[in-house]
Tab-separated table of C-alpha atoms in Angstrom:
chain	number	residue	atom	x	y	z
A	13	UNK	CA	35.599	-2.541	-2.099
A	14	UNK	CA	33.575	-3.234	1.156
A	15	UNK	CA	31.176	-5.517	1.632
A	16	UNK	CA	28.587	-3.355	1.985
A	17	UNK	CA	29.624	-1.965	-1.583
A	18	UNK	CA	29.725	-5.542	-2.674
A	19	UNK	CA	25.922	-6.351	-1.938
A	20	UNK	CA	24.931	-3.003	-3.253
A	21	UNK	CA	26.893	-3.367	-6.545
A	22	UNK	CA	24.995	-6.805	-6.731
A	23	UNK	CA	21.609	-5.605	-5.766
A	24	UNK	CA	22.001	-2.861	-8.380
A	25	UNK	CA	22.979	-5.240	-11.251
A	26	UNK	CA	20.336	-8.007	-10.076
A	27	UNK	CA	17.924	-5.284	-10.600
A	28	UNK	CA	19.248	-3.897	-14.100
A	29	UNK	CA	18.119	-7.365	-15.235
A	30	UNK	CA	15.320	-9.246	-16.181
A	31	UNK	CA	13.401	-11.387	-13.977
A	32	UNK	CA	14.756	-15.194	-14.842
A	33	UNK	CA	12.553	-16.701	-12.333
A	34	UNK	CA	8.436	-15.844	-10.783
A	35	UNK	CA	7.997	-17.843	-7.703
A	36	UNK	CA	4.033	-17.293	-7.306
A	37	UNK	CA	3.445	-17.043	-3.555
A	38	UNK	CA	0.172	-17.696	-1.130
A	39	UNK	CA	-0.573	-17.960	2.105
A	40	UNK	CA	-3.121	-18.552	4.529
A	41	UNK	CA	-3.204	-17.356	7.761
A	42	UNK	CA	-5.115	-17.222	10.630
A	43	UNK	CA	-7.169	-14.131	10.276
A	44	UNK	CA	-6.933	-11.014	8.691
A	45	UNK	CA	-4.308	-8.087	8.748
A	46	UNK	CA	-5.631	-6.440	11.852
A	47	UNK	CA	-5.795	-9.593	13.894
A	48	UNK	CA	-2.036	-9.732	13.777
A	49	UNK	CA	-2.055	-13.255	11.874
A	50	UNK	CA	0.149	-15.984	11.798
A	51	UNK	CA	0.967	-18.170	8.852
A	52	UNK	CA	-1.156	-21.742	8.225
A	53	UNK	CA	0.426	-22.457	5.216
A	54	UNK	CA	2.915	-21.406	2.644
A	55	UNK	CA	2.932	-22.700	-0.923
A	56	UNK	CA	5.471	-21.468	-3.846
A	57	UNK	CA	5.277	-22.469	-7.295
A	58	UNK	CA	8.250	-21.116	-8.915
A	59	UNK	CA	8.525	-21.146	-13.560
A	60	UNK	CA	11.017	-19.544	-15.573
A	61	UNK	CA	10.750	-16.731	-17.884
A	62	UNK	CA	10.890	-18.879	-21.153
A	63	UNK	CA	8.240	-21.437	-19.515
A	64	UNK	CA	6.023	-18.112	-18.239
A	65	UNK	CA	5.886	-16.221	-21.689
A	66	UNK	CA	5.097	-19.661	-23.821
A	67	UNK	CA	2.103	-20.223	-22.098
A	68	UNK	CA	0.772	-17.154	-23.870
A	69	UNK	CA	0.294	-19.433	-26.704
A	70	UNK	CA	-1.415	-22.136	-25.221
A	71	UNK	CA	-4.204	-19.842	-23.760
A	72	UNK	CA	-5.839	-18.213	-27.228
A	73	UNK	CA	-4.935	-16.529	-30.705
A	74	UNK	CA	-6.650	-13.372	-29.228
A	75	UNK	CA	-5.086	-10.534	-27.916
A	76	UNK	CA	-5.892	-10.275	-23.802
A	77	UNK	CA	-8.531	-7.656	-23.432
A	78	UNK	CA	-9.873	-5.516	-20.905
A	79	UNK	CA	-11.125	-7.372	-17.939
A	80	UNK	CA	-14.443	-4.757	-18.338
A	81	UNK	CA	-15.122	-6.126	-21.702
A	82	UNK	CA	-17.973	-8.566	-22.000
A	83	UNK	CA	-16.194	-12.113	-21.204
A	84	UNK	CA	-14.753	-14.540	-24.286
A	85	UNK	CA	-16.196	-18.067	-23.551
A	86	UNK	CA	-14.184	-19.404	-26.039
A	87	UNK	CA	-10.816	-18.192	-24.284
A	88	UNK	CA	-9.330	-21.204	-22.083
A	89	UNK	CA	-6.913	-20.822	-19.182
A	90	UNK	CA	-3.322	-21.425	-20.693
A	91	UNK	CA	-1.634	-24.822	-20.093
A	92	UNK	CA	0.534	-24.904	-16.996
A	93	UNK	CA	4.443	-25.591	-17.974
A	94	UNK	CA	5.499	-29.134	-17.093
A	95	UNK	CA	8.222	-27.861	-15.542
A	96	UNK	CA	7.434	-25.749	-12.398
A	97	UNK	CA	9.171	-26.221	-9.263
A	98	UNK	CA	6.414	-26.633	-5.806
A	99	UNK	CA	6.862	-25.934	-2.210
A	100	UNK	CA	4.352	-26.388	-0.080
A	101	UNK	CA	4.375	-26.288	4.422
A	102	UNK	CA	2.013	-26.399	6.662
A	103	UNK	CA	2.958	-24.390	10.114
A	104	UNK	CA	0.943	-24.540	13.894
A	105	UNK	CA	0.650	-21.098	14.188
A	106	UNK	CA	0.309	-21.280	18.285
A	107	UNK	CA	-2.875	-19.257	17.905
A	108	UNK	CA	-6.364	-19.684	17.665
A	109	UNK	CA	-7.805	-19.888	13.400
A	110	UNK	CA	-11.042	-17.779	13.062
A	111	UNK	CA	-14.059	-19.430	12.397
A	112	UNK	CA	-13.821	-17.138	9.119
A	113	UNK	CA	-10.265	-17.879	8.474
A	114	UNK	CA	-10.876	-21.602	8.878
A	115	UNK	CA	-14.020	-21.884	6.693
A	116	UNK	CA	-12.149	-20.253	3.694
A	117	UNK	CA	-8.923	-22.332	4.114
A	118	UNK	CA	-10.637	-25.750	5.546
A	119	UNK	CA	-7.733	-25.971	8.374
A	120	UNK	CA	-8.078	-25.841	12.067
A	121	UNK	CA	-5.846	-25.767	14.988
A	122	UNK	CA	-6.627	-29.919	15.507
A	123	UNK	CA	-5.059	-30.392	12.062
A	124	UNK	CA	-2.258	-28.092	12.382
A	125	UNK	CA	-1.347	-29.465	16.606
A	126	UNK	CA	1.237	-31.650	15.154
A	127	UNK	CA	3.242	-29.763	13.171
A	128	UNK	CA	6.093	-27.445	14.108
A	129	UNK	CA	6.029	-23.611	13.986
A	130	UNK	CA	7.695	-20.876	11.579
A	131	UNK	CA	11.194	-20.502	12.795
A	132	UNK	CA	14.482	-20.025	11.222
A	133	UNK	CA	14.969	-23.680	9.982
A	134	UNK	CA	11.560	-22.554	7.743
A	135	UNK	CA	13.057	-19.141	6.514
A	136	UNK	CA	16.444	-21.184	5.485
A	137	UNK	CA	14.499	-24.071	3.744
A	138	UNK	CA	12.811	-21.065	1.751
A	139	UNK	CA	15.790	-19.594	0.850
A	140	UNK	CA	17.454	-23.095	-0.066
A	141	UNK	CA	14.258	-23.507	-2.568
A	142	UNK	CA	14.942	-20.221	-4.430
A	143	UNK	CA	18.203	-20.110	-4.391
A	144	UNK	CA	18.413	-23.530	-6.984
A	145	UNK	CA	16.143	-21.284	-9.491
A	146	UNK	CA	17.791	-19.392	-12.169
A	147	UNK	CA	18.400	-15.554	-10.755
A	148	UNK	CA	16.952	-12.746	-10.543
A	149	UNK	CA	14.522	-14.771	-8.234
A	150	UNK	CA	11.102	-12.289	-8.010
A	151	UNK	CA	8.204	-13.550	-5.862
A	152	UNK	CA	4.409	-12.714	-7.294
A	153	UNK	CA	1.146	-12.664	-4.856
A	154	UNK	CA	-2.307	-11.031	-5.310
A	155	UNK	CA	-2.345	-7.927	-3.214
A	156	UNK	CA	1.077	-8.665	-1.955
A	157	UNK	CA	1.753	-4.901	-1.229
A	158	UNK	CA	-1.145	-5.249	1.288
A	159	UNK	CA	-0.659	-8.902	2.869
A	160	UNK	CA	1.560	-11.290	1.650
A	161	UNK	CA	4.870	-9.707	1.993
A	162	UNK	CA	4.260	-7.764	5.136
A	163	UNK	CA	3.144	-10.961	6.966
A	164	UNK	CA	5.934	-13.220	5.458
A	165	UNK	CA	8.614	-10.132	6.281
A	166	UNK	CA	6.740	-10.293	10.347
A	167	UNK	CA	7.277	-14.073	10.463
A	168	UNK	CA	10.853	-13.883	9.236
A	169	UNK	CA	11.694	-10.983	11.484
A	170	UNK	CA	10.016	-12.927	14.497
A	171	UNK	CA	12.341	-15.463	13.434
A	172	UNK	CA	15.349	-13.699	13.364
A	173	UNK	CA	15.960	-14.376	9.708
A	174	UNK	CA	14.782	-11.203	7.834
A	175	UNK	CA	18.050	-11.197	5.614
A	176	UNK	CA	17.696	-14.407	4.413
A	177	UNK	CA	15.563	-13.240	1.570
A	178	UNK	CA	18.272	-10.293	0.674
A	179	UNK	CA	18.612	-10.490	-3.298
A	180	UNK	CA	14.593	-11.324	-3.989
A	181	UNK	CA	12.212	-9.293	-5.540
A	182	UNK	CA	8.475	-8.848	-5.318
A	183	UNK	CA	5.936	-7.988	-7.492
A	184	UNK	CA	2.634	-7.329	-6.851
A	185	UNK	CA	-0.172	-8.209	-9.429
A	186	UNK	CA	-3.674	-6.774	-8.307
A	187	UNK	CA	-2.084	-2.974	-9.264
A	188	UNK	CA	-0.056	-4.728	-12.501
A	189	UNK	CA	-3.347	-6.322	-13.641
A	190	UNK	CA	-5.246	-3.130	-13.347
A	191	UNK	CA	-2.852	-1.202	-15.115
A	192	UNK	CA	-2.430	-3.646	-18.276
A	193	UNK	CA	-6.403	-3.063	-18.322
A	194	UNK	CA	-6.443	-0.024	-18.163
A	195	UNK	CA	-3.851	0.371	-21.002
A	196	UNK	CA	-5.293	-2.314	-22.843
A	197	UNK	CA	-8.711	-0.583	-23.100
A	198	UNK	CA	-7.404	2.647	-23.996
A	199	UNK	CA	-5.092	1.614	-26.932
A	200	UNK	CA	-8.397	-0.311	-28.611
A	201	UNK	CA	-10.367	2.965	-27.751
A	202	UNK	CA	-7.425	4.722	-30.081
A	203	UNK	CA	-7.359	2.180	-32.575
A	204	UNK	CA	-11.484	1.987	-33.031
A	205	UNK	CA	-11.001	5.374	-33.980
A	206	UNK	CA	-8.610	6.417	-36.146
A	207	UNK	CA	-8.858	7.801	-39.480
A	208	UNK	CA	-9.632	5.454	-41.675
A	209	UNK	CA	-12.127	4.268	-39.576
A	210	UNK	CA	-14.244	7.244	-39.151
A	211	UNK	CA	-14.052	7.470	-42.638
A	212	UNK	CA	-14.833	3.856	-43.104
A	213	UNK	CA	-18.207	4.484	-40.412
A	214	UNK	CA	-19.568	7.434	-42.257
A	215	UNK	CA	-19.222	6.623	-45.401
A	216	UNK	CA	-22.654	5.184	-45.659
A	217	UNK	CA	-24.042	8.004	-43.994
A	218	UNK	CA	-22.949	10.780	-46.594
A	219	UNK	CA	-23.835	8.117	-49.341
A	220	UNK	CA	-27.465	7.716	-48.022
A	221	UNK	CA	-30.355	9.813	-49.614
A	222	UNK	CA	-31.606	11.268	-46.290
A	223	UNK	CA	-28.599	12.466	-45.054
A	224	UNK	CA	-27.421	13.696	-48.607
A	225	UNK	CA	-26.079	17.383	-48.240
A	226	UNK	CA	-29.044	19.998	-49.758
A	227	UNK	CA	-27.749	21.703	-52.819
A	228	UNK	CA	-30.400	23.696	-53.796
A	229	UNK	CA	-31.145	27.002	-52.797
A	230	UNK	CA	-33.561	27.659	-50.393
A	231	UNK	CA	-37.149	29.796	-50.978
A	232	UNK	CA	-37.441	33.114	-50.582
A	233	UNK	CA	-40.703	34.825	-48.793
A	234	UNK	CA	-42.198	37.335	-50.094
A	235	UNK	CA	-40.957	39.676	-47.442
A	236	UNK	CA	-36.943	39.178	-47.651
A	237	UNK	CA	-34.975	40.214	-50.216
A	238	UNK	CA	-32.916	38.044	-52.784
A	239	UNK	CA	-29.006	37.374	-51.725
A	240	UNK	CA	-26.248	40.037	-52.193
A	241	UNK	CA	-28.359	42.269	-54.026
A	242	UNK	CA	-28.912	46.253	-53.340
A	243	UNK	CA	-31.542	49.250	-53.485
A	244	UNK	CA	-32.216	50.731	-56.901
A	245	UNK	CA	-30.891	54.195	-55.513
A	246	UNK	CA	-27.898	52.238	-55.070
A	247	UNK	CA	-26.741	51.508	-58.517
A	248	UNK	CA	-26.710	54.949	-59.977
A	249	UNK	CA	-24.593	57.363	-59.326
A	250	UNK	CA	-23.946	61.116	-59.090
A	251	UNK	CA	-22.613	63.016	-61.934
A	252	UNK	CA	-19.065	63.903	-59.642
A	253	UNK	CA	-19.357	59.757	-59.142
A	254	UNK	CA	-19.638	58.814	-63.108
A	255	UNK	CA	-15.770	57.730	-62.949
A	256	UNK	CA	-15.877	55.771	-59.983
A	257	UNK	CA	-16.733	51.404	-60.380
A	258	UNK	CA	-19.879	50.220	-59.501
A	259	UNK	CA	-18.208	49.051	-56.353
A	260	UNK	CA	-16.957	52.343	-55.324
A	261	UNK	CA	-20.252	54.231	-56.231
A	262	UNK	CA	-22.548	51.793	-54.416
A	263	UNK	CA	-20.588	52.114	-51.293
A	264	UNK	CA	-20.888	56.185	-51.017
A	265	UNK	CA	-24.465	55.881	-51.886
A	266	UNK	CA	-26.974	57.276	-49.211
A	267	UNK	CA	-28.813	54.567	-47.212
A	268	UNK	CA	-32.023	54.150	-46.315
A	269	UNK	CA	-33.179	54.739	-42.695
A	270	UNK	CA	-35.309	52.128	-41.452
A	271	UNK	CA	-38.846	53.107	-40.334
A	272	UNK	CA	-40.248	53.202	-36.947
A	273	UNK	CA	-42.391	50.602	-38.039
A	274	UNK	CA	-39.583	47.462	-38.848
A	275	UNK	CA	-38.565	47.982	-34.806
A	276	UNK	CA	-40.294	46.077	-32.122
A	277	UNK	CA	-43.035	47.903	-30.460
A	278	UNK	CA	-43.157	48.192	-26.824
A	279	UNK	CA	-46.110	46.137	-26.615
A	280	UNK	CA	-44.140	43.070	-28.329
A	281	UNK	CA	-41.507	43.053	-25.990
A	282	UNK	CA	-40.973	39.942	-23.678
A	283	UNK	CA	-42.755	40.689	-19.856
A	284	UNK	CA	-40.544	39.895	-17.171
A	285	UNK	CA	-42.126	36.698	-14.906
A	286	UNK	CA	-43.123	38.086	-11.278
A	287	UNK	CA	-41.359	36.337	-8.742
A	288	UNK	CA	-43.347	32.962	-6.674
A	289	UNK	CA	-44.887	34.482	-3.571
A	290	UNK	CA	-43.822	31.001	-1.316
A	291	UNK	CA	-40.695	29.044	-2.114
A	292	UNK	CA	-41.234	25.745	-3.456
A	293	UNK	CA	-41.900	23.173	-1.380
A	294	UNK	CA	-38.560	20.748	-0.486
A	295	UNK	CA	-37.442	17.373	-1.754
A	296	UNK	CA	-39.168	14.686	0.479
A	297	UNK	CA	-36.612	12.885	2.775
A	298	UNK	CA	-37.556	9.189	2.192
A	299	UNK	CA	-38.227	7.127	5.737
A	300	UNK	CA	-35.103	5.601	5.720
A	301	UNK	CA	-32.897	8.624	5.992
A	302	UNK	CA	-34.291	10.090	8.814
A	303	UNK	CA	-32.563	9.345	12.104
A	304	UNK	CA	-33.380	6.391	14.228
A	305	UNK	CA	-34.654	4.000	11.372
A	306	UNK	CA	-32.465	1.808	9.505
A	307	UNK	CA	-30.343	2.855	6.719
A	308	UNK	CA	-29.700	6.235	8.704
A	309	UNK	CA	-25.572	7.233	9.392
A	310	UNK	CA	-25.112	9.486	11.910
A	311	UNK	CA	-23.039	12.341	10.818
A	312	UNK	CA	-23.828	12.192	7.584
A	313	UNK	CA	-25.428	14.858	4.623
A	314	UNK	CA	-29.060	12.802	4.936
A	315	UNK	CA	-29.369	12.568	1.090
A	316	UNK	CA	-31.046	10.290	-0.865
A	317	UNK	CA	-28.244	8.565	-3.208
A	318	UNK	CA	-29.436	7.306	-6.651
A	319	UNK	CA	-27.826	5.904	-9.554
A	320	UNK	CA	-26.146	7.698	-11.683
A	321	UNK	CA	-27.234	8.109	-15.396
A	322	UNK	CA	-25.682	9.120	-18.826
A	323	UNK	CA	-26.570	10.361	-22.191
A	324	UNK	CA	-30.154	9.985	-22.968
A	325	UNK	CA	-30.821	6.850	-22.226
A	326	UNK	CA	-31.204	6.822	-18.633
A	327	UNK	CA	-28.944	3.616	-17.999
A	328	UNK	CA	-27.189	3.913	-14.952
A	329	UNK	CA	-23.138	3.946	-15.348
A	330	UNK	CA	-21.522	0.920	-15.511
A	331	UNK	CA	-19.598	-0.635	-12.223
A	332	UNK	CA	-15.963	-0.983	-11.797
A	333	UNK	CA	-15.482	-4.492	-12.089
A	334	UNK	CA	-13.959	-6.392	-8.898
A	335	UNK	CA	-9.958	-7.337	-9.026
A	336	UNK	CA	-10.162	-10.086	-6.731
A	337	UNK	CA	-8.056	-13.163	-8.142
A	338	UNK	CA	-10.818	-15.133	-8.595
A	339	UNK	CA	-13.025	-12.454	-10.263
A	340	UNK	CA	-10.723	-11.686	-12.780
A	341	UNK	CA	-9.925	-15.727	-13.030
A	342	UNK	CA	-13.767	-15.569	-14.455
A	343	UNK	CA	-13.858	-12.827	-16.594
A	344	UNK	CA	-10.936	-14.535	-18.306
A	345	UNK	CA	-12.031	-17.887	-18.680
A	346	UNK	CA	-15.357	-18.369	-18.015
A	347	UNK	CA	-14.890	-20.772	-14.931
A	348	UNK	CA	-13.967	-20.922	-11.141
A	349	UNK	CA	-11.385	-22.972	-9.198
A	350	UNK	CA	-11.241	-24.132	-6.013
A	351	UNK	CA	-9.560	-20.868	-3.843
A	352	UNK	CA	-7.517	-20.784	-0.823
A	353	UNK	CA	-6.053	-23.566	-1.331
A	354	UNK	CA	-2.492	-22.382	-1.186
A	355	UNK	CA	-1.319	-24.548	-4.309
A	356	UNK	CA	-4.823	-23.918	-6.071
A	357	UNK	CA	-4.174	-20.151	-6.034
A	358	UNK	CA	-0.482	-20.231	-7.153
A	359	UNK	CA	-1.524	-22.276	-10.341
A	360	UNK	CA	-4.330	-20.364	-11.292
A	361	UNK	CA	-2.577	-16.927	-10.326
A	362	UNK	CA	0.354	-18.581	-13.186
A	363	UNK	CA	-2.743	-19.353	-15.386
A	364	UNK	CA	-3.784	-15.495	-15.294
A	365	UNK	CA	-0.551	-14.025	-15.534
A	366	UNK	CA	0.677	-16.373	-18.586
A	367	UNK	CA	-2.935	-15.570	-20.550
A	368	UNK	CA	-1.524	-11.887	-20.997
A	369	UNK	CA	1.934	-12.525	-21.658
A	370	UNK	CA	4.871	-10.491	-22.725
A	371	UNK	CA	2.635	-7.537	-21.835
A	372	UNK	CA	2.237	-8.043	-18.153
A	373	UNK	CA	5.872	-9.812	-18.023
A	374	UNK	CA	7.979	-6.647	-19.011
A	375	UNK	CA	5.919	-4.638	-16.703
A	376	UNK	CA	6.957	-7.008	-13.817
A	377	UNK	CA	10.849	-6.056	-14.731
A	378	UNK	CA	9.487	-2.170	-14.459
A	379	UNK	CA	7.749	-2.383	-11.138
A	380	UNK	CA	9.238	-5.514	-9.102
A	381	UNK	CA	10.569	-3.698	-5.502
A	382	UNK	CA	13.196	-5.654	-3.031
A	383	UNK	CA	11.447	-7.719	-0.796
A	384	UNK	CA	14.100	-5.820	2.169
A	385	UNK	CA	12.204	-3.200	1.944
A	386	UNK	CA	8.669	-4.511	2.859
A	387	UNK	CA	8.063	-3.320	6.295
A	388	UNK	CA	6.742	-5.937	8.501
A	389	UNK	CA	2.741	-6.615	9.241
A	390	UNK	CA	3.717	-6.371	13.038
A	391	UNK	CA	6.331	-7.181	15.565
């Protein structure tokens, strides 16, 4: 076998198992994606599977639920395993830090003048870190699909050392996360209403007296006739018919013609409205649409966007709730922590990801991707 056959016979069965090892990855950069941005700093807290899926019992006897539902003050972020293994570097990026970049990270190029670049030494001290953790190695960032990987991927390819990272994985948790929601909320929707439930939630409703089913029969006017019952020239029958059943006679009796009188006259008939000699008058255009005031897009259909409403009601429909890692860090727990922090956001990224447990874990093994096959932010 080649050695080409080798690595992909490896790949392959590094793949078929489960992930032994997240590394939960951050960075912060310089700017944002379009801005071509260099790494600031790199941190890496790596646990293993074992120490990952325990902390599902540390966080709450309830079941994770839906980040939409209302949030559970008495849930608490999970306990953070004592062993967890940290790697933190701070790079000069050789390029000017936003003002925006710097305000959300605290660094700045006079903090950073000292320090040496990424280069290849950095990409081999990252692969030296993972490679003492039990394998399959996958790493874990928030939106790191979108950022993360591709700028880590640019800085490794700048520095020559895009195959150093050959055998990792990556997983990305902002479209995990969503998905466990999503799934989440639909299997309570199923279970709310099953069988024995409905039956459970109506019961009271049969049993009360104002929504008891009627019984009796209902009054008859003066004008209709009683239920399944037939003219009196109906019931007898002609001499040839004396051998037929009742039945049989009744049915070849003649039948009355109904008078002129029983139809609808013409006068009684519905009139047909005549049609509006002007059109109605238009919608008015509030101020703000019109062009050259503020509000206005040019281009655009010039109508006036409201809320949308359901049922009767008239509350407007509910807003998708934000997936930003410190949003959903919230809706969990009930509390904040200090973001971009590089360390900060590994820990409570772990904190999130061990509250829902086995469910979110196994989907990790189902979706994690080679990290070879992120392309690079830029080159």
């Amino acid at each position: 076998m080649t050695r080409e056959g080798a690595q992909l016979t490896m790949r392959r069965s590094a793949k078929a198992k489960k992930i032994q090892s997240f590394v939960f990855l951050d960075l912060e950069t310089t700017g944002l994606s379009m801005e071509r941005p260099h790494i600031t700093e790199l941190s890496m807290v790596a646990v293993s599977r074992a120490d990952l899926l325990a902390m599902r019992e540390s966080a709450s006897t309830k079941y994770p639920r839906p980040s939409t539902w209302p949030t559970d003050a008495t849930a608490r972020p999970p306990k953070v395993p004592r062993v967890t293994h940290r790697y933190v570097r701070l790079y000069n990026p050789y390029k000017v830090i936003s003002p925006i970049a710097g305000s959300v990270s605290g660094l700045c190029n006079e903090d950073l003048e000292c320090l040496s670049p990424f280069s290849e030494e950095s990409a081999k001290a990252i692969k030296i870190f993972l490679k003492d953790l039990q394998w399959p190695v996958a790493l874990v960032a928030h939106n790191g699909n979108a950022f993360d990987f591709p700028l880590l991927m640019a800085e490794l390819h700048r520095a020559l050392s895009e195959h150093k990272l050959r055998h990792v994985l990556c997983v990305d948790t902002l479209h995990t996360i969503r998905r466990v929601d999503q799934e989440l909320e639909i299997s309570e929707l199923v279970t709310h209403f099953t069988e024995d439930n409905f039956w459970e939630e109506h019961s009271q409703d049969v049993a009360s007296p104002a929504k008891r089913p009627r019984t009796e029969q209902p009054v008859m006017g003066e004008d209709s006739l009683p239920p399944c019952t037939l003219p009196s020239h109906h019931v007898s029958a002609s001499p040839g018919q004396a051998h037929l059943p009742y039945s049989m006679a009744a049915s070849v009796g003649c039948l009355e013609t109904p008078t002129k009188s029983a139809l609808l006259s013409p006068t009684s008939m519905p009139t047909t409205p005549a049609k509006p000699v002007q059109p109605p008058p238009q919608p008015w255009t509030p101020k703000r649409s019109q062009p050259g005031t503020l509000g206005f897009q040019a281009g655009g259909s010039g109508r006036v966007h409201r809320a949308l409403t359901f049922g009767n009601t008239g509350g407007s429909v509910t807003k998708a709730p934000s997936y930003r890692q410190t949003d959903i860090y919230r809706r969990l727990f009930n509390s904040n922590y200090e973001a971009h922090k590089g360390q900060e956001d590994c820990l409570a990224l772990l904190q999130i990801c061990g509250h829902y447990g086995a469910i979110l874990v196994e989907l990790f093994d189902a979706s994690a991707t080679w990290f070879t096959e992120v392309q690079p932010m830029w080159k």
